PDB file of C-alpha atoms and ligand atoms in Angstrom:
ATOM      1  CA  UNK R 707     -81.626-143.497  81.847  1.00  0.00           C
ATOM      2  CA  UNK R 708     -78.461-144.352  80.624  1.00  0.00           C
ATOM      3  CA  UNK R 709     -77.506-147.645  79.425  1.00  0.00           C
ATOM      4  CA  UNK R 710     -73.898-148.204  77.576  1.00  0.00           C
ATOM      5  CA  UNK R 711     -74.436-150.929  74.435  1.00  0.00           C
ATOM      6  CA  UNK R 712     -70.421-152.023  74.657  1.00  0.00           C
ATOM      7  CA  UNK R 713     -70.417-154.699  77.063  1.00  0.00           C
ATOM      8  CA  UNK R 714     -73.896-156.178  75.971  1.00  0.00           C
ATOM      9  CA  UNK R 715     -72.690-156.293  72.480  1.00  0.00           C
ATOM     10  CA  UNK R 716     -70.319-158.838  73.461  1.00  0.00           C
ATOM     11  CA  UNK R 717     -73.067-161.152  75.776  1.00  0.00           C
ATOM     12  CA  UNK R 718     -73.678-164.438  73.530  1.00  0.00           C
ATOM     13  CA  UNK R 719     -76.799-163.896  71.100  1.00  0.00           C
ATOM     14  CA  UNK R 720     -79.466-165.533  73.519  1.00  0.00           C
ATOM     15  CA  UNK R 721     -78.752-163.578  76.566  1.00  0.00           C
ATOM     16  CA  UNK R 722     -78.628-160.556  74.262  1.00  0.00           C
ATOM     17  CA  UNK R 723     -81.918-160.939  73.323  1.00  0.00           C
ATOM     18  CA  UNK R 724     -83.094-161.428  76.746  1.00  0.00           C
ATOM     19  CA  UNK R 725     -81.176-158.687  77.671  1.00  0.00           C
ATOM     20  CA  UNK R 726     -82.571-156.321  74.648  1.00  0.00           C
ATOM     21  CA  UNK R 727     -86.185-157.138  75.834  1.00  0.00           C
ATOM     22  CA  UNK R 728     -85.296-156.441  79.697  1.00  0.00           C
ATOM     23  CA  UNK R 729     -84.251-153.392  78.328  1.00  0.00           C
ATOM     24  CA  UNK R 730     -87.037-152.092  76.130  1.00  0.00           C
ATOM     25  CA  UNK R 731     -89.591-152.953  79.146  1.00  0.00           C
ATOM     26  CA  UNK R 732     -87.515-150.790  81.073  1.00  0.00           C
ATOM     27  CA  UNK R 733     -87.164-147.687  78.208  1.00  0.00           C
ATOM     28  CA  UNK R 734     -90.992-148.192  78.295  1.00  0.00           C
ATOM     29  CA  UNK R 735     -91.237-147.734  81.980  1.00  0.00           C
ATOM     30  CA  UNK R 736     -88.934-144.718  82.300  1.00  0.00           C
ATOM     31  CA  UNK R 737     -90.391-142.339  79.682  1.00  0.00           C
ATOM     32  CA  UNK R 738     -94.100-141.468  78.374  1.00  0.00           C
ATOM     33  CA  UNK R 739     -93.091-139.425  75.515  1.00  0.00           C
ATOM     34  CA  UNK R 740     -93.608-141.406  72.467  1.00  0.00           C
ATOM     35  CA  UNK R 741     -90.367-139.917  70.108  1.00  0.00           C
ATOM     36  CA  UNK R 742     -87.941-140.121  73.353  1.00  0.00           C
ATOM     37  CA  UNK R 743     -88.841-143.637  74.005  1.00  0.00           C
ATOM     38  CA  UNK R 744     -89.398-144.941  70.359  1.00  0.00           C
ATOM     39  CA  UNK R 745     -86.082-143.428  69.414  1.00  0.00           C
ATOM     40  CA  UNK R 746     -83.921-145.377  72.496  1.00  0.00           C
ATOM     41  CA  UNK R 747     -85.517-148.432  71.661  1.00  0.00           C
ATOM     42  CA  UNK R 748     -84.391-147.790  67.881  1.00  0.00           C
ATOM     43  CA  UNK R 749     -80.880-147.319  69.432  1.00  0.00           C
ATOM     44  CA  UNK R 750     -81.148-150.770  71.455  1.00  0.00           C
ATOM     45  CA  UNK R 751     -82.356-152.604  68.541  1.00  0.00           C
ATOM     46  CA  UNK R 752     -79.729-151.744  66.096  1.00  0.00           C
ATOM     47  CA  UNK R 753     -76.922-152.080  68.921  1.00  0.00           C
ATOM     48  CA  UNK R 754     -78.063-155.190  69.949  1.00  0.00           C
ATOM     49  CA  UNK R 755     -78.836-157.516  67.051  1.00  0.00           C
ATOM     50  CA  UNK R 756     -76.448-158.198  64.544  1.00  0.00           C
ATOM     51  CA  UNK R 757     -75.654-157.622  61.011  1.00  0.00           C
ATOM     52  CA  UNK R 758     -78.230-155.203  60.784  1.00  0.00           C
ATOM     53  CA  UNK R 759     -78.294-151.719  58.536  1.00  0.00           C
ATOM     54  CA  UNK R 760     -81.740-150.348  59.300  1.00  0.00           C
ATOM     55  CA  UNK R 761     -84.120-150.505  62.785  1.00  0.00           C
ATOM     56  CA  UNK R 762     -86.733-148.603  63.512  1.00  0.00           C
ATOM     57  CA  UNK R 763     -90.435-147.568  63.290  1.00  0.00           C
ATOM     58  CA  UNK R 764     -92.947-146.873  60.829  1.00  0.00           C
ATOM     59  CA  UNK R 765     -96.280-145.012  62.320  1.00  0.00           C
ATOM     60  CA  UNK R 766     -99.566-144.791  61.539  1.00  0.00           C
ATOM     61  CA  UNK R 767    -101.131-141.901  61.004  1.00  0.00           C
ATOM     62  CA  UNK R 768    -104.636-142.695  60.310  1.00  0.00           C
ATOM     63  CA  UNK R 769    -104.019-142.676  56.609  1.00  0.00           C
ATOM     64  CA  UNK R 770    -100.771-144.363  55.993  1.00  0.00           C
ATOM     65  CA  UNK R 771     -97.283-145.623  57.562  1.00  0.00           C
ATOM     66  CA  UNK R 772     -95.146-142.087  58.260  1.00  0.00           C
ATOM     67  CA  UNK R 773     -91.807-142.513  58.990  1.00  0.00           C
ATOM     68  CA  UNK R 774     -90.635-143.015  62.918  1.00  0.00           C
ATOM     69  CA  UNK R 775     -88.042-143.051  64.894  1.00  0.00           C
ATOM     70  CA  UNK R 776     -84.493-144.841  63.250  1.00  0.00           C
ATOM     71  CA  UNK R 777     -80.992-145.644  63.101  1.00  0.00           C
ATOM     72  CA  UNK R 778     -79.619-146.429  59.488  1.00  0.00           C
ATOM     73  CA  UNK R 779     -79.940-144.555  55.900  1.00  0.00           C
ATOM     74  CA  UNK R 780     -82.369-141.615  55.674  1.00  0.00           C
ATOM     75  CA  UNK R 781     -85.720-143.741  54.435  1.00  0.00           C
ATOM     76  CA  UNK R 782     -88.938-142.953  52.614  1.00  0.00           C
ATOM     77  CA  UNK R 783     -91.022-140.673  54.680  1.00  0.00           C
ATOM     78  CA  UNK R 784     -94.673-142.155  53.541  1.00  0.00           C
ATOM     79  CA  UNK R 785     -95.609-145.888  53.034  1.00  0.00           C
ATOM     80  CA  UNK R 786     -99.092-146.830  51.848  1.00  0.00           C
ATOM     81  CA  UNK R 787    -100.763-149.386  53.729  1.00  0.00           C
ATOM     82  CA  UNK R 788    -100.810-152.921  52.139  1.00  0.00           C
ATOM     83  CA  UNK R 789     -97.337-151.459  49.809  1.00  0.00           C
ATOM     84  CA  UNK R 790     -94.112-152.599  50.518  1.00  0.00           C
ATOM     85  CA  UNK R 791     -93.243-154.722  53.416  1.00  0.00           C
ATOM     86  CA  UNK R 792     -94.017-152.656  56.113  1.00  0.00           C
ATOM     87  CA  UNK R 793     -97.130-151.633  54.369  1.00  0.00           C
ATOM     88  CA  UNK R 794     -98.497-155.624  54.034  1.00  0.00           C
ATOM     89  CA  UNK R 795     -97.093-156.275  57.877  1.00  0.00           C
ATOM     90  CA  UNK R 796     -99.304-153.616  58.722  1.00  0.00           C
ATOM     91  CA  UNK R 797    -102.472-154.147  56.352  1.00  0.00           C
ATOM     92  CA  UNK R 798    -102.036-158.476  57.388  1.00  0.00           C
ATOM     93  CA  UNK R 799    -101.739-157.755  61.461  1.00  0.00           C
ATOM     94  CA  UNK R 800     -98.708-160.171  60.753  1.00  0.00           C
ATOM     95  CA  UNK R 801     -94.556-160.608  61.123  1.00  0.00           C
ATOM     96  CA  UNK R 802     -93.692-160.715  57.183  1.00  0.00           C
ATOM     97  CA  UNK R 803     -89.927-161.864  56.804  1.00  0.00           C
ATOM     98  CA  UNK R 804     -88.369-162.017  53.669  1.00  0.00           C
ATOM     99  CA  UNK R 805     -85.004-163.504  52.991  1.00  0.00           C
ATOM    100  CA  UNK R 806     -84.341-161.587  49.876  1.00  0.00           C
ATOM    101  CA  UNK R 807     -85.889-158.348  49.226  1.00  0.00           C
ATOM    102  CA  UNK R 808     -84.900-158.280  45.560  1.00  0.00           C
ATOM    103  CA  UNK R 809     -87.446-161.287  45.100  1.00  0.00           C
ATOM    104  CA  UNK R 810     -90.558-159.618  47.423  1.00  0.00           C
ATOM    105  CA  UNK R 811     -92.963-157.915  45.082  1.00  0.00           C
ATOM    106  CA  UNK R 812     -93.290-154.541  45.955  1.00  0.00           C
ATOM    107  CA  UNK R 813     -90.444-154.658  48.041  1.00  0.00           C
ATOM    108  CA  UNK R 814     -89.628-150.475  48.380  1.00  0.00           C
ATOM    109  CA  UNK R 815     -85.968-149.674  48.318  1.00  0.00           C
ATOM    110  CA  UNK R 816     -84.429-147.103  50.836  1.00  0.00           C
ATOM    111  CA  UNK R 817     -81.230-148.445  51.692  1.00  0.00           C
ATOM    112  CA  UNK R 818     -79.595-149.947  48.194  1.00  0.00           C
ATOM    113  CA  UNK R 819     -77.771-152.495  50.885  1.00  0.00           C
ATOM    114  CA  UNK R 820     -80.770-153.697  52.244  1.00  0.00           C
ATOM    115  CA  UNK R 821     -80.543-158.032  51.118  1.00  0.00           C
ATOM    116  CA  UNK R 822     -83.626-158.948  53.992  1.00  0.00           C
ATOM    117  CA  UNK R 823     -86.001-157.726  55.801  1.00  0.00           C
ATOM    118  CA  UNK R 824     -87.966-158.333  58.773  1.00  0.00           C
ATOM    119  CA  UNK R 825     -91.531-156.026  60.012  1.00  0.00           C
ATOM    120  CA  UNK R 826     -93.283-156.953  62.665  1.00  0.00           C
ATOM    121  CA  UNK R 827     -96.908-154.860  63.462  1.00  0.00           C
ATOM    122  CA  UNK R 828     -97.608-153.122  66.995  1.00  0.00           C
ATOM    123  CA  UNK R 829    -101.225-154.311  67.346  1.00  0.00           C
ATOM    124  CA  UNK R 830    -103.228-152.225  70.483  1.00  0.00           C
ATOM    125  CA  UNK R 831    -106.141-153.797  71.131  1.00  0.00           C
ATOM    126  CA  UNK R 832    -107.087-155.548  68.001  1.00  0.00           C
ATOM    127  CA  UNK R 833    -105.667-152.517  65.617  1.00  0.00           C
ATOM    128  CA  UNK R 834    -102.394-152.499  64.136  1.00  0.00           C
ATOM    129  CA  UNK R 835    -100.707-148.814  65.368  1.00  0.00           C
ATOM    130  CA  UNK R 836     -97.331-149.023  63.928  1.00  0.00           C
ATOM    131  CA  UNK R 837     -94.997-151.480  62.492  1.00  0.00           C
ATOM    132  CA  UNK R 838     -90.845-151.981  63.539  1.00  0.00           C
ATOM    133  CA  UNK R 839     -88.707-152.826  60.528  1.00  0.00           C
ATOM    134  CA  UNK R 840     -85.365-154.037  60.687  1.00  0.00           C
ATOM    135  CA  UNK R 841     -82.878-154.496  57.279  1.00  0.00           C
ATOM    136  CA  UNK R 842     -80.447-156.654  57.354  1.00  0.00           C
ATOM    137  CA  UNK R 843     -77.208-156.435  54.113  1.00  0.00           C
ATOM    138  CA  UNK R 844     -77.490-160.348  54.217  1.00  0.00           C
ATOM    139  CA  UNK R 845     -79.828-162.127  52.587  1.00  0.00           C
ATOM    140  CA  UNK R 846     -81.478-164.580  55.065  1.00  0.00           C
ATOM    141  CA  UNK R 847     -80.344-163.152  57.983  1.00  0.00           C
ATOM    142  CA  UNK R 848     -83.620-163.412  60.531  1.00  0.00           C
ATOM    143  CA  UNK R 849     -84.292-166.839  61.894  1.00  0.00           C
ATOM    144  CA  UNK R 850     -87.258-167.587  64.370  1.00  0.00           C
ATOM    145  CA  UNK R 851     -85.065-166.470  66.812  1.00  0.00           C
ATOM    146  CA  UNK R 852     -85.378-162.644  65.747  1.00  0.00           C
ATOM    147  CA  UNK R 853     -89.176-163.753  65.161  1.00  0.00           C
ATOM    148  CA  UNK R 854     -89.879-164.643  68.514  1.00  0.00           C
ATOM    149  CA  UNK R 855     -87.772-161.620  69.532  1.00  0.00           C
ATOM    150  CA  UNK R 856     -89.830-158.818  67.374  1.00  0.00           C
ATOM    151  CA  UNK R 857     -92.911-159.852  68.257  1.00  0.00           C
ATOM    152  CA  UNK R 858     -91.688-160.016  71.983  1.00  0.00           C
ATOM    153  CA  UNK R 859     -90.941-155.820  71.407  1.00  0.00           C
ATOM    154  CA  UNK R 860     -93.533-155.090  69.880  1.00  0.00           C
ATOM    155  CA  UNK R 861     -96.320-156.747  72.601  1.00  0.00           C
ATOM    156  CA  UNK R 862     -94.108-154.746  75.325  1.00  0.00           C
ATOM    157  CA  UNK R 863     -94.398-151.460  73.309  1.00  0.00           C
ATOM    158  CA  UNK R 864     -98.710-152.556  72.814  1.00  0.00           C
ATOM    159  CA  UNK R 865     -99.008-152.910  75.932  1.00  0.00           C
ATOM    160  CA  UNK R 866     -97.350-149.453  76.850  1.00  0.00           C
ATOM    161  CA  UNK R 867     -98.679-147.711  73.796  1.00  0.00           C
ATOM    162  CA  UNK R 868    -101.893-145.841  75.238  1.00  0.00           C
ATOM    163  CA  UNK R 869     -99.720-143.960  77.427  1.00  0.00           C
ATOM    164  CA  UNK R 870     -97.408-142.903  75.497  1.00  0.00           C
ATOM    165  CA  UNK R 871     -97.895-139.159  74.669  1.00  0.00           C
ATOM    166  CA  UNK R 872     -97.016-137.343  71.368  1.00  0.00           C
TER     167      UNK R 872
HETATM  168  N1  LIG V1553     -88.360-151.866  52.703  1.00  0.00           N
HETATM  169  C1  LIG V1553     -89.508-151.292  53.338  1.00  0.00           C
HETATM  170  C2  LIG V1553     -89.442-149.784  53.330  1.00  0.00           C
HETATM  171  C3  LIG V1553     -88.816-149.200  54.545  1.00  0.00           C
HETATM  172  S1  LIG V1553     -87.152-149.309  54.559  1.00  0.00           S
HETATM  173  O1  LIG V1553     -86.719-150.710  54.491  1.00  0.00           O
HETATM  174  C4  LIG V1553     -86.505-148.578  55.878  1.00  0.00           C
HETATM  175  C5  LIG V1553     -90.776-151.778  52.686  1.00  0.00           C
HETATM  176  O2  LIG V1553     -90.725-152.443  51.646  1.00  0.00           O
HETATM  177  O3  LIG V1553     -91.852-151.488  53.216  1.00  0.00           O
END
């Protein structure tokens, strides 16, 4: 499926975001292969909310967080669960936000321009699968707005999860 980002880029934020999610429902419809669809939605994400420099997926593999499909800065491969951000998102079954990184203990660096930081968990039946973690340069930048939209993702990628094939 092909879906060009310049046009929607330019929608007001709202109808973005409504757009983005119409969109990811749709990625999850078209394709069962876990990388091909993970990877689009990656692409969606960081074309369609702003001011970010970093969007993408940390899995689990049973042991720890393994690095997923992205856009931004290469990023640490391996994140324990319950370090770092993405590693307490997973651990708390929660959306951590944090409006400055340099101020979040245990906050891992991959991207030196990384000011915030918002990781929302994939939860599949009752068990956290995988987290989404989006860096933003500014400090501050995620409102409820790009709460409510993170979790919305990540329910529509739950609820496809199971059939999505490795
Ligand atoms: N900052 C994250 C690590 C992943 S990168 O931001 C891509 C963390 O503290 O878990």
């Amino acid at each position: 499926m092909s879906v060009s980002l310049h046009a929607l880029k330019t929608l007001p934020r709202s109808e973005r975001y409504e757009t983005l999610l119409l969109l990811v429902d749709s990625q999850l419809h078209a394709e069962k292969d876990r990388v091909a669809t993970l990877s689009n939605l990656s692409s969606l994400m960081m074309g369609l909310v702003d001011d970010l420099n970093w969007a993408g997926f940390y899995l689990f593999n049973g042991e720890e967080l393994v690095l997923g499909p992205f856009q931004g800065e290469p990023a640490c491969h391996r994140i324990p669960i319950g370090e770092g951000v993405c590693g307490k998102a997973f651990a708390s079954r929660e959306v951590i936000k944090v409006d400055d990184v340099l101020t979040f203990p245990g906050h891992i660096a991959c991207d030196s321009a990384s000011r915030s930081e918002l990781v929302c968990p994939i939860v599949v039946q009752g068990e956290p699968v995988a987290v989404i973690d989006w860096d933003s340069p500014h400090k501050a930048r995620f409102t409820e707005d790009e709460v409510i939209l993170i979790k919305g993702i990540a329910e529509l990628i739950a609820a496809k999860w199971i059939q999505l094939t490795d």
